Coordinates of C-alpha atoms in Angstrom, one line a residue:
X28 CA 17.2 -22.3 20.1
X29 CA 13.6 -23.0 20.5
X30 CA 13.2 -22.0 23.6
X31 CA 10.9 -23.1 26.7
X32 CA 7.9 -22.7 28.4
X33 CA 5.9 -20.2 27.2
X34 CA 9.0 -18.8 25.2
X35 CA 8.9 -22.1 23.0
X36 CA 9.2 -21.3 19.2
X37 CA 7.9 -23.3 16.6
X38 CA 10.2 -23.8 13.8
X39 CA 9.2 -22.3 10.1
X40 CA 10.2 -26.0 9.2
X41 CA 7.4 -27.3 11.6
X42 CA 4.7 -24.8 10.5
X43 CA 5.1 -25.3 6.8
X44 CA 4.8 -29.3 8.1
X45 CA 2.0 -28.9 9.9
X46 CA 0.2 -27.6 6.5
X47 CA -0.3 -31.0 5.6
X48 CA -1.3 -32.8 8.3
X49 CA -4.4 -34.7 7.6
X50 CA -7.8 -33.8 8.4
X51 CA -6.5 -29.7 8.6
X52 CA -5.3 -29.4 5.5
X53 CA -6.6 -26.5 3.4
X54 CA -6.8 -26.0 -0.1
X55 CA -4.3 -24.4 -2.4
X56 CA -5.9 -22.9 -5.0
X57 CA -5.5 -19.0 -5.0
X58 CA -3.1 -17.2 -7.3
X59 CA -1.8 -13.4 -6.9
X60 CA -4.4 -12.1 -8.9
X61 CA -7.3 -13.7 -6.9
X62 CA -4.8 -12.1 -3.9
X63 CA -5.3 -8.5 -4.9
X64 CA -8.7 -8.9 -5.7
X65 CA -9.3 -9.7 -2.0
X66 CA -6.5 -7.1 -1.0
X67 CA -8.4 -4.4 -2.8
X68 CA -12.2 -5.9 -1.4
X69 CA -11.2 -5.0 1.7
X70 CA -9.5 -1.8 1.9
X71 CA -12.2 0.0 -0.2
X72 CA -15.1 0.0 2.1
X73 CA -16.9 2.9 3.6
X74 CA -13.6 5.4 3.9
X75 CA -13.5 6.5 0.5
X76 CA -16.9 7.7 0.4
X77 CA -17.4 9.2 4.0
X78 CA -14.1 9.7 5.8
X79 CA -12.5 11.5 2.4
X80 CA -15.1 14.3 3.0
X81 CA -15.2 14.6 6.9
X82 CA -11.3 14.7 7.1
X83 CA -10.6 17.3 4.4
X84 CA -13.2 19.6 5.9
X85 CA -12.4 19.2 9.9
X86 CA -9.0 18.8 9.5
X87 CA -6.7 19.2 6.4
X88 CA -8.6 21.1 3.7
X89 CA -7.3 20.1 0.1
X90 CA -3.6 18.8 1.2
X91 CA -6.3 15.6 2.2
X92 CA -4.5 14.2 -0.8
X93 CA -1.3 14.3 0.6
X94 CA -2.3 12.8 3.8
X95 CA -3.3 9.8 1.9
X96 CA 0.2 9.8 -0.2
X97 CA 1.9 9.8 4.1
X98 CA -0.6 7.1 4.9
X99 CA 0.1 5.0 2.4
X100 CA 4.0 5.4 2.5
X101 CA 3.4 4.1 6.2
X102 CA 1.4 1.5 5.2
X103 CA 3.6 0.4 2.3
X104 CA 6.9 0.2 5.0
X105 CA 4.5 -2.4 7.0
X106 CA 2.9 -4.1 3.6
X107 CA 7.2 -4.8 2.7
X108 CA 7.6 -6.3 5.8
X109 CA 4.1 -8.3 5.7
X110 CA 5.4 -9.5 2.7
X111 CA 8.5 -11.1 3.5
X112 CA 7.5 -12.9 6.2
X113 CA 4.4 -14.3 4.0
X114 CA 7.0 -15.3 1.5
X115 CA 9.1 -16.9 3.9
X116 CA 6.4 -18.3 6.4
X117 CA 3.4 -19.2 3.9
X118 CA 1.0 -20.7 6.4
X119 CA -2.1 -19.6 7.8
X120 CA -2.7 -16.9 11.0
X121 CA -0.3 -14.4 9.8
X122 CA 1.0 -11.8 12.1
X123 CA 0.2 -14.9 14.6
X124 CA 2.4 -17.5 12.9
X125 CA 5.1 -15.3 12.3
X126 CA 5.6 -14.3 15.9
X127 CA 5.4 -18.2 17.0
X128 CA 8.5 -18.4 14.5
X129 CA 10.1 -15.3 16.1
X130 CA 9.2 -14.3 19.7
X131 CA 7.6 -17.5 20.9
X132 CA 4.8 -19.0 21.7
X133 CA 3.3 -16.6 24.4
X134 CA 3.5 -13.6 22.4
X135 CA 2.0 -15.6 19.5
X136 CA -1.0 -16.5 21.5
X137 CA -0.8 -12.5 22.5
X138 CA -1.0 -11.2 19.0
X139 CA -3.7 -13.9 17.8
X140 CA -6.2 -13.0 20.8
X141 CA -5.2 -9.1 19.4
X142 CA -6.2 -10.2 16.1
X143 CA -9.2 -12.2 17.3
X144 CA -10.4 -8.9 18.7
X145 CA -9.7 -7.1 15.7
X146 CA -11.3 -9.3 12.9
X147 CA -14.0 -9.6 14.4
X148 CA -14.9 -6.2 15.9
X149 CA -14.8 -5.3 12.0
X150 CA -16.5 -7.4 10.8
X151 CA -19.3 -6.7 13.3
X152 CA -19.0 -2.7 12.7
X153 CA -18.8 -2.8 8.8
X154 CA -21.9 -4.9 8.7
X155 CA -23.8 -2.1 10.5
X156 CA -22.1 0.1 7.8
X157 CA -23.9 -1.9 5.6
X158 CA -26.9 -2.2 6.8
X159 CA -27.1 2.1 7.3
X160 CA -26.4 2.0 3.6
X161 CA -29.3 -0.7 2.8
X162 CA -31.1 1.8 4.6
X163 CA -30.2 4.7 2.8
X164 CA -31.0 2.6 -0.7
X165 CA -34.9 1.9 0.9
X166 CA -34.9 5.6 1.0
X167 CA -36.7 7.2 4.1
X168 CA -38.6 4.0 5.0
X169 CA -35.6 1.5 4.8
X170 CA -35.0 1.3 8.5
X171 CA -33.1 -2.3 9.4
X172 CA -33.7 -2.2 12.8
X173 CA -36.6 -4.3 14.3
X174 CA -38.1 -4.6 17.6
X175 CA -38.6 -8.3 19.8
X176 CA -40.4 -6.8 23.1
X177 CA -37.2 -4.8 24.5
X178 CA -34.8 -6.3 22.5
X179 CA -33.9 -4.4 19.5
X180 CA -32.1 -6.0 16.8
X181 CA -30.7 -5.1 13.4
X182 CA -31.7 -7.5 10.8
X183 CA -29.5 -5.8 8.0
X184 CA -26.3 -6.5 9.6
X185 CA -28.0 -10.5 10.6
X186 CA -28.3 -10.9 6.5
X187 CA -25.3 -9.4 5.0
X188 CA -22.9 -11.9 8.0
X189 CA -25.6 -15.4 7.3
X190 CA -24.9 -15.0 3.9
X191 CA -20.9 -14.4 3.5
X192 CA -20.7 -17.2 6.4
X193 CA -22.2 -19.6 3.9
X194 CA -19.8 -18.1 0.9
X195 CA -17.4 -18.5 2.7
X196 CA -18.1 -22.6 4.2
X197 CA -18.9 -22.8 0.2
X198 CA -15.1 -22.2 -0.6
X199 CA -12.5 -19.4 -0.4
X200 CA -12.3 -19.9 -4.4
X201 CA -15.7 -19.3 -4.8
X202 CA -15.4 -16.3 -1.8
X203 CA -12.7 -14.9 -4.1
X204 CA -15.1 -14.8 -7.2
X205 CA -17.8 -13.5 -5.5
X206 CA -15.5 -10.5 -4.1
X207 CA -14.0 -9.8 -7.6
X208 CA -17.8 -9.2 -8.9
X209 CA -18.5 -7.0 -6.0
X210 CA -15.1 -5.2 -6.2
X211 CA -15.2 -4.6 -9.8
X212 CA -18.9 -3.2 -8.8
X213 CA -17.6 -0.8 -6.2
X214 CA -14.5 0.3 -8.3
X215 CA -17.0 1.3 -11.4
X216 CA -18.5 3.3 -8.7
X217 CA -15.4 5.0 -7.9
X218 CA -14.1 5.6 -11.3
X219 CA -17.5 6.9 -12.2
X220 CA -17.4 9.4 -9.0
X221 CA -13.6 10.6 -10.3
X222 CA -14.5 10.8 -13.9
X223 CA -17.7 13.0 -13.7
X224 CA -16.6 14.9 -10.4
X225 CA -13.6 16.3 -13.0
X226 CA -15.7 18.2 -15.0
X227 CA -17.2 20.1 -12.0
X228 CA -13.6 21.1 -10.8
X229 CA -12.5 25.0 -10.1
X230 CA -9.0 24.9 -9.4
X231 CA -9.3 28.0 -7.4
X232 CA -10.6 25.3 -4.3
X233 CA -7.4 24.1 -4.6
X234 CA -6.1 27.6 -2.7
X235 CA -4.4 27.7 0.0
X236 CA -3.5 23.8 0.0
X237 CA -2.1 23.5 3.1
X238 CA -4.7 26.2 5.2
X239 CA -3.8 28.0 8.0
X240 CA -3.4 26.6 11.4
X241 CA -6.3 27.0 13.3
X242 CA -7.0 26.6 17.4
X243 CA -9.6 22.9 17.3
X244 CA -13.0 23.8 18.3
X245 CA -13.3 21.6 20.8
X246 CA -10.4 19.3 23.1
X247 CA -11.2 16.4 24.4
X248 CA -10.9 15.1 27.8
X249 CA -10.0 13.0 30.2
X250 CA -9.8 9.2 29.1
X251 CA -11.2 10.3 25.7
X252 CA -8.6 12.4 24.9
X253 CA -5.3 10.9 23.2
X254 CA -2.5 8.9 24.5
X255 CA 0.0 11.5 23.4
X256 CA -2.2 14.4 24.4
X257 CA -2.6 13.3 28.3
X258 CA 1.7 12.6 28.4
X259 CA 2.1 15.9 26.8
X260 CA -0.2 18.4 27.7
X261 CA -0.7 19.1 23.9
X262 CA -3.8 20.2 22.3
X263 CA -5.4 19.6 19.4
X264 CA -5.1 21.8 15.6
X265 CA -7.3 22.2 12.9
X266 CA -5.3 22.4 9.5
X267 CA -1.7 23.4 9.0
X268 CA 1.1 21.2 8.9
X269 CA -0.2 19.3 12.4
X270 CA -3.3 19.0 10.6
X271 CA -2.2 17.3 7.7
X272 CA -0.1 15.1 10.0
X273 CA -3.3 14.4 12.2
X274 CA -5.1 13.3 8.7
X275 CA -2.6 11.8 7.3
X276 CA -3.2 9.7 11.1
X277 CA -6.6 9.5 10.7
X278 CA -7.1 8.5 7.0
X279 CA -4.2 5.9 7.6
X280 CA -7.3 3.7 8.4
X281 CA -8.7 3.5 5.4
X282 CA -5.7 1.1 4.6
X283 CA -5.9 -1.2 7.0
X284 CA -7.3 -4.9 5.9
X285 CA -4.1 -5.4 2.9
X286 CA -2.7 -7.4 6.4
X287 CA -5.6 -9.7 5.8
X288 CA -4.1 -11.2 2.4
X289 CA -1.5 -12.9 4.4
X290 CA -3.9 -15.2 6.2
X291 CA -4.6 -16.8 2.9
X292 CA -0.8 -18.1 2.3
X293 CA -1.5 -21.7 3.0
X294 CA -4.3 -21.6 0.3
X295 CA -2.3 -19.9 -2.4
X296 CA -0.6 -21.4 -5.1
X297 CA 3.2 -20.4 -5.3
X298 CA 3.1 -18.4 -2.3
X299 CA 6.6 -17.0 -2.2
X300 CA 6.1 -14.9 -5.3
X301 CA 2.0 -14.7 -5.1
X302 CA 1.7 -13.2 -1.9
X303 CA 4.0 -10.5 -1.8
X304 CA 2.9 -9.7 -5.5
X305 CA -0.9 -9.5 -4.0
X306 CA 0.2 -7.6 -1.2
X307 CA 1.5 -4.7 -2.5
X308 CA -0.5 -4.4 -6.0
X309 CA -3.6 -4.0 -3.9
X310 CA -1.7 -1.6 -1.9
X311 CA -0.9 0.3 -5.2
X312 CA -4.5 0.3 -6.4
X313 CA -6.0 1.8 -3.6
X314 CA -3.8 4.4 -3.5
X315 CA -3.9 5.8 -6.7
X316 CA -8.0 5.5 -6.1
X317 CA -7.7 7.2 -2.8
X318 CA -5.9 10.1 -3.8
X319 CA -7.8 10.6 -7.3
X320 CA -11.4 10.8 -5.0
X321 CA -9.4 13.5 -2.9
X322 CA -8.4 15.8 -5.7
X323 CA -11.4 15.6 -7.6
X324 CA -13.9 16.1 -4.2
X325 CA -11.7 19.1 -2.5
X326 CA -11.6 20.8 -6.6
X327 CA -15.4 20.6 -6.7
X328 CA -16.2 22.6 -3.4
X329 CA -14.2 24.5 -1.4
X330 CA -12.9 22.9 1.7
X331 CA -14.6 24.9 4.2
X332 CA -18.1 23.7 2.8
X333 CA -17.3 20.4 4.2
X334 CA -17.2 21.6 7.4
X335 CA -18.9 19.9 9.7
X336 CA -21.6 22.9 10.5
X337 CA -21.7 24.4 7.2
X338 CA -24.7 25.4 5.4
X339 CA -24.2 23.0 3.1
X340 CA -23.1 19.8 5.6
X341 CA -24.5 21.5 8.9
X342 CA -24.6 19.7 12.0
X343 CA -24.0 15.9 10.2
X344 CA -20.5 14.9 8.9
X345 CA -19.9 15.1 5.3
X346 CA -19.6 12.6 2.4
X347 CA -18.7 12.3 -1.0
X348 CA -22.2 12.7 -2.0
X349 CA -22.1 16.3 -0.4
X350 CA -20.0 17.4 -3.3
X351 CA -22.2 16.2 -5.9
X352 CA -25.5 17.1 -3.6
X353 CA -23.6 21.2 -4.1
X354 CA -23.7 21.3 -7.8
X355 CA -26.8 19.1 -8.1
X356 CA -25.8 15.8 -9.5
X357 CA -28.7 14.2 -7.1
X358 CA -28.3 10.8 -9.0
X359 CA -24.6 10.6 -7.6
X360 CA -26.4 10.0 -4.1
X361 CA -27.8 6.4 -5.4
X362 CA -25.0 5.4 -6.6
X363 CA -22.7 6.1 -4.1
X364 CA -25.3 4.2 -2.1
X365 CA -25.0 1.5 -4.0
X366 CA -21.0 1.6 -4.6
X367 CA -20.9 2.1 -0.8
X368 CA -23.1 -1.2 0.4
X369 CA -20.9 -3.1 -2.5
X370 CA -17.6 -2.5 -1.0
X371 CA -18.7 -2.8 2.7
X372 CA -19.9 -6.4 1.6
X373 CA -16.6 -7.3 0.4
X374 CA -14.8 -6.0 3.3
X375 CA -17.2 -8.0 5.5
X376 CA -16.1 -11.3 3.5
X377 CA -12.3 -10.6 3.7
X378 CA -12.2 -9.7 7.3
X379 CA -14.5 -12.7 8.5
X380 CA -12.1 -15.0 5.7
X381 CA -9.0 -13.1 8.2
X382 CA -11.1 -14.3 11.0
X383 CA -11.5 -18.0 10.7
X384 CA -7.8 -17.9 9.7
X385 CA -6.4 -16.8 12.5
X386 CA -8.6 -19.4 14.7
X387 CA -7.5 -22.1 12.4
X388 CA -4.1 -21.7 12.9
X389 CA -4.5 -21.4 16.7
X390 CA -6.3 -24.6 16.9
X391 CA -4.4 -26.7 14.5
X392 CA -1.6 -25.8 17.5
X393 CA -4.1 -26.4 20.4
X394 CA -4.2 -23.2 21.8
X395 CA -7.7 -23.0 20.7
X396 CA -9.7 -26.2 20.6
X397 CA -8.6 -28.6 18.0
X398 CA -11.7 -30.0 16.8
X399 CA -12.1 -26.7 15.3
X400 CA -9.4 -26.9 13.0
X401 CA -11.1 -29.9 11.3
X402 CA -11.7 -28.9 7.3
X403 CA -15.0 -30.5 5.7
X404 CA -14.5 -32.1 2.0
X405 CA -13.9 -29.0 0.1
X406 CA -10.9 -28.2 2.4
X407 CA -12.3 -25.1 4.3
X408 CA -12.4 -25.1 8.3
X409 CA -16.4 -25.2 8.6
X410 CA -16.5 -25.5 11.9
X411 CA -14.3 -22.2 12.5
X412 CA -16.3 -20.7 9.9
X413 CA -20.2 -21.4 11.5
X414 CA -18.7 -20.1 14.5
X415 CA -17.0 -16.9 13.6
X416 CA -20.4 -16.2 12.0
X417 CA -22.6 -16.6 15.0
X418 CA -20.7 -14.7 16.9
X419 CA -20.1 -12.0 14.9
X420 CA -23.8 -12.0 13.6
X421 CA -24.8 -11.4 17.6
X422 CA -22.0 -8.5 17.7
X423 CA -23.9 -6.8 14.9
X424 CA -27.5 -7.7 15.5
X425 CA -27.4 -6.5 19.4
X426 CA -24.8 -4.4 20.1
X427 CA -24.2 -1.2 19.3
X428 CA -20.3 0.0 18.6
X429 CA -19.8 3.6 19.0
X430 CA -16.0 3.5 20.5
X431 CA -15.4 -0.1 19.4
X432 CA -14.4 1.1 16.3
X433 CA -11.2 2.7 17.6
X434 CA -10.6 -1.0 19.1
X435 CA -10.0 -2.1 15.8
X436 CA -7.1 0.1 14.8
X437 CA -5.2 -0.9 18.1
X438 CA -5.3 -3.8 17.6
X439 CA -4.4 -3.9 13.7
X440 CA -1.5 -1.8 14.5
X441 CA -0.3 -3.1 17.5
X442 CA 0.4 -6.5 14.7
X443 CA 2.2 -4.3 12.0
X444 CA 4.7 -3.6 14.8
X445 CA 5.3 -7.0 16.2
X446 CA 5.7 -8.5 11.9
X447 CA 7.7 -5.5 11.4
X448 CA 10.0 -6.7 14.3
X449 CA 10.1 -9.8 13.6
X450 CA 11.9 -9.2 10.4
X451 CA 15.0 -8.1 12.0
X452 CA 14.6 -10.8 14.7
X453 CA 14.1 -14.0 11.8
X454 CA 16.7 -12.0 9.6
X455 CA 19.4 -12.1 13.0
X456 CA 17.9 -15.6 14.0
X457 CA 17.4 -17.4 10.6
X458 CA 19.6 -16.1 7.7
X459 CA 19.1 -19.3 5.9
X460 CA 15.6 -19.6 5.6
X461 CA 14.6 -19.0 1.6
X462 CA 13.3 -15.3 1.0
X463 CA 10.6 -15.5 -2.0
X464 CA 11.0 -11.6 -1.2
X465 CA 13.3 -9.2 0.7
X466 CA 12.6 -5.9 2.4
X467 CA 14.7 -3.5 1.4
X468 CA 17.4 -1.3 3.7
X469 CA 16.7 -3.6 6.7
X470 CA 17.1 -2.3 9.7
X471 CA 15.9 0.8 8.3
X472 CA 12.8 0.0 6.8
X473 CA 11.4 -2.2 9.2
X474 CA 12.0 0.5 12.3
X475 CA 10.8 3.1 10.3
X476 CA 7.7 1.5 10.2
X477 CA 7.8 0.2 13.9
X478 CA 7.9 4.2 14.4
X479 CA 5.3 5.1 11.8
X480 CA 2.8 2.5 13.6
X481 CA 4.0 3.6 17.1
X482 CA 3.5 7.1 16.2
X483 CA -0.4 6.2 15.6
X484 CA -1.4 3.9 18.4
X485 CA 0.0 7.2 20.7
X486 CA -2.6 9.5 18.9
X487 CA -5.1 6.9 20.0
X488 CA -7.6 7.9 23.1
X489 CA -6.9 6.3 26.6
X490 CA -10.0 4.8 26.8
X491 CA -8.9 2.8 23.7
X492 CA -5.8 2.2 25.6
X493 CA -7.9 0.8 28.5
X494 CA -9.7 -1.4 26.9
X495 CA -7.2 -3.0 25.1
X496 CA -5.5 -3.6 28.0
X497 CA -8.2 -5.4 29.5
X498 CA -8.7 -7.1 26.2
X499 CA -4.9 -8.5 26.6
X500 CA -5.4 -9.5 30.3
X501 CA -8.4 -11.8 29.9
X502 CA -6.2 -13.0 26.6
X503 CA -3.4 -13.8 29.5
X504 CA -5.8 -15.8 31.8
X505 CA -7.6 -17.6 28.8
X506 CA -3.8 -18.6 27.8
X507 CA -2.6 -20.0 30.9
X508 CA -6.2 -21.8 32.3
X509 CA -6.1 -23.6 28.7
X510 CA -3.6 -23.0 25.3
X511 CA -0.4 -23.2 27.6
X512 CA -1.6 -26.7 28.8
X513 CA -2.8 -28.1 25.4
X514 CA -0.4 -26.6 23.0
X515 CA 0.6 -29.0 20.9
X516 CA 4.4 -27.9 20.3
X517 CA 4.1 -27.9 24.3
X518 CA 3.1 -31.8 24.3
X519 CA 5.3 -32.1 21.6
X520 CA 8.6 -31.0 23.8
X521 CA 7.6 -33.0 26.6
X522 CA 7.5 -35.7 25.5
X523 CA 9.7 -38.7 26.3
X524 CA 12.2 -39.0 23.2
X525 CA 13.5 -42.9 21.9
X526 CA 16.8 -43.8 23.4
X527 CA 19.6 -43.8 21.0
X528 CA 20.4 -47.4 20.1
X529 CA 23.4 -47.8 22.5
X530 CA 26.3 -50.0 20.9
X531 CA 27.0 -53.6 21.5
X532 CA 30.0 -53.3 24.1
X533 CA 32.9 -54.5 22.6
X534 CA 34.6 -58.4 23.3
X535 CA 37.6 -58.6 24.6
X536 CA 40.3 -61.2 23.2
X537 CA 42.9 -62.4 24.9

């Protein structure tokens, strides 16, 4: 049934229609290679070469490496289930379209004001990244911010956004080839980190692997504490087994953005087999990369001397550099520099590219604006595009996130668990539908990873909590005052149908 009011479902039939109506019609012209390439661009960013370092020394010591093998086994349940609905649903707005399909239209508009939130609070706070890495590569003169009377400003972040906003009105073909240059870039970087880093390693470091439990320095409070820590009373551990689970938590981020590969289906070619295929291969990639960085940085130094307040970290966090800075391989720190600034650019691209997605699929159904949804002559949504850039360019330039980061991990995983239900509810609902892939041991694979995703938002702080929440109640006033009035599958319901041609009434003969 498709339901009414603001539980009205839009068919997959209607979506997959709606991909060609004129005027919004976007370009297919990406293949599964071009789809890992982007998958890969936006997962390797700044993690691997500051949150590798900071986690193993605060929290989990060598078994770092295993926290990423738990995180990525997490991940991987939501990437299977990602990956079937893009296989069945291949249209723009992912997590978005495929809970119009499945739950209806007002949790759609929910989870696309979520992911609204979420693109673009990244892409405002990794184009600060980059900008303290531009820094870093000016050396100790290379400050980005500047100064207009009392407004300050950062002028990196402004120049990194202007230019992937005009890559990306340009073309997402050309946006692809510009992010396999820079990825390649970035992954040389890597490779080069894991390859020399081996020859420095003393496998004693590697001893004890899992370190002892220890009480955590310090317990937060009050709305900045966690979820799970205010309904339970529980404090926080340093090392052990809770803190490998507590990594395995916090390096879990360093996935998140494969989800943003599914936004692309409408403009892929073959995207039953393509997107599932670039979906999990970028998945794979990372992984591998991940955990290589871990076991090559915790067997060059000895986990404690990545504690934050070590003589050789002291009171900052530390980095991958810090490893190289202890046996003094100074060049290391430029590159890193370098490898770091590539693969924040690329993550910028992909998660503004997620961005203008998501928005184009809400106004092509007039939740949003529709004049948005208009694409210029080399089928990309330039309007969406200019847009997603200003804003996001004022985000960076002004203000400054702190917090906001958190904000983005809510929100990202608050969308694996809706996709990951609405597998079971399109499997239940729609058997019928062509499956270009299948997630395996359904139910159990899809709740596992409703559980695995639940598990993390709980070890998220309150305040994070709050704000979402607020977040989601302007979302709910936004959707009533306007997208519940000028949704198109709304207009579409209501309106009067043709009467049936009745039949002639019949002659009687006598």
């Amino acid at each position: 049934m498709p339901g009414s009011g603001i539980w009205r479902k839009k068919s997959v039939e209607q979506s997959i229609a709606d991909t060609d109506e004129p005027g919004t019609r976007l370009r297919r012209e990406l293949t599964a290679r071009d789809l890992t390439v982007f998958g890969v661009a936006v997962v390797i960013g700044a993690g691997i070469f500051t949150l590798t370092a900071r986690t193993a020394g605060n929290v989990a010591g060598p078994s770092i490496s295993l926290a990423f093998v738990l995180a990525a086994c997490a991940c991987g349940l939501a990437a299977l289930c990602y990956a079937e609905f893009a296989s069945t649903v291949p249209v723009a707005g992912s997590a978005y379209t495929y809970s119009y399909a499945t739950f209806g239209e007002f949790v759609a508009w929910i989870i696309g004001w979520d992911l609204v939130l979420e693109f673009a609070l990244a892409s405002a706070v990794v184009a600060k990244g980059w900008s303290l890495y531009l820094g870093n590569v000016f050396g100790s003169s290379g400050s980005t911010t500047a100064h207009l009377g009392p407004v300050d400003f950062d002028w990196g972040a402004l120049l990194i956004i202007g230019a992937i906003t005009i890559v990306l009105a340009v073309g997402t073909k050309v946006s692809s080839r510009v992010g396999a240059v820079v990825t390649a870039i970035k992954i040389v970087v890597v490779l080069l980190v894991i390859v020399v880093g081996a020859f420095y390693i003393n496998k004693d470091n590697y001893s004890p692997f899992i370190p002892p439990a220890e009480e955590a320095t310090s317990s937060a409070a009050g709305v900045h504490q966690s979820l799970l820590s205010m309904l339970t009373g529980a404090g926080g551990s340093t090392y052990g087994w809770y803190g490998l689970l507590a990594a395995a938590g916090l390096v879990f981020f360093a996935f998140i953005g494969f989800d943003v590969v599914a936004t692309t289906a409408e403009e892929t070619k073959n995207p039953q087999k393509a997107l599932p295929r670039g979906i999990l291969a970028s998945l794979a990639i990372v992984t591998v990369l991940y955990v290589a960085v871990t076991v090559v940085l915790t067997g060059m130094v000895k986990y404690t001397d990545l504690r934050t307040g070590s003589p050789l970290v002291g009171d900052s966090s530390a980095t991958l550099a810090t490893a190289f800075e202890a046996h003094g391989i100074t060049w290391a720190q430029m590159a890193i520099n370098f490898g770091g600034l590539a693969g924040l650019t690329t993550v910028v691209m992909v998660m503004m590219l997620g961005q203008t997605r998501v928005l184009f699929a809400m106004s092509r159904d007039g939740l949003m604006p529709r004049g948005l949804a208009k694409t210029g002559a080399k089928g990309t949504p330039v309007r969406i595009t200019l847009l997603v850039g200003l804003v996001v360019a004022v985000l960076a330039a002004l203000f400054p996130m702190g917090t906001l980061e958190e904000m983005v991990n809510i929100g990202t995983l608050f969308a694996f668990v809706l996709v990951c239900l609405g597998v079971l509810v399109l499997r239940r609902t729609r058997p019928d539908l062509p499956r270009g892939f299948r997630v395996p041991l359904v139910p159990l694979v899809p709740v596992l990873a409703v559980a695995a995703c639940g598990w993390l938002m709980l070890n998220l702080s309150v305040e994070t909590w709050i704000r979402f929440v607020v977040w989601m109640v302007v979302g709910v006033a936004v959707y009533f005052a306007y997208g519940y009035r000028k949704s198109v599958l709304g207009r579409r319901m209501a309106a009067p149908r043709e009467p049936s041609p009745q039949p002639a009434p019949e002659t009687l003969t006598v």
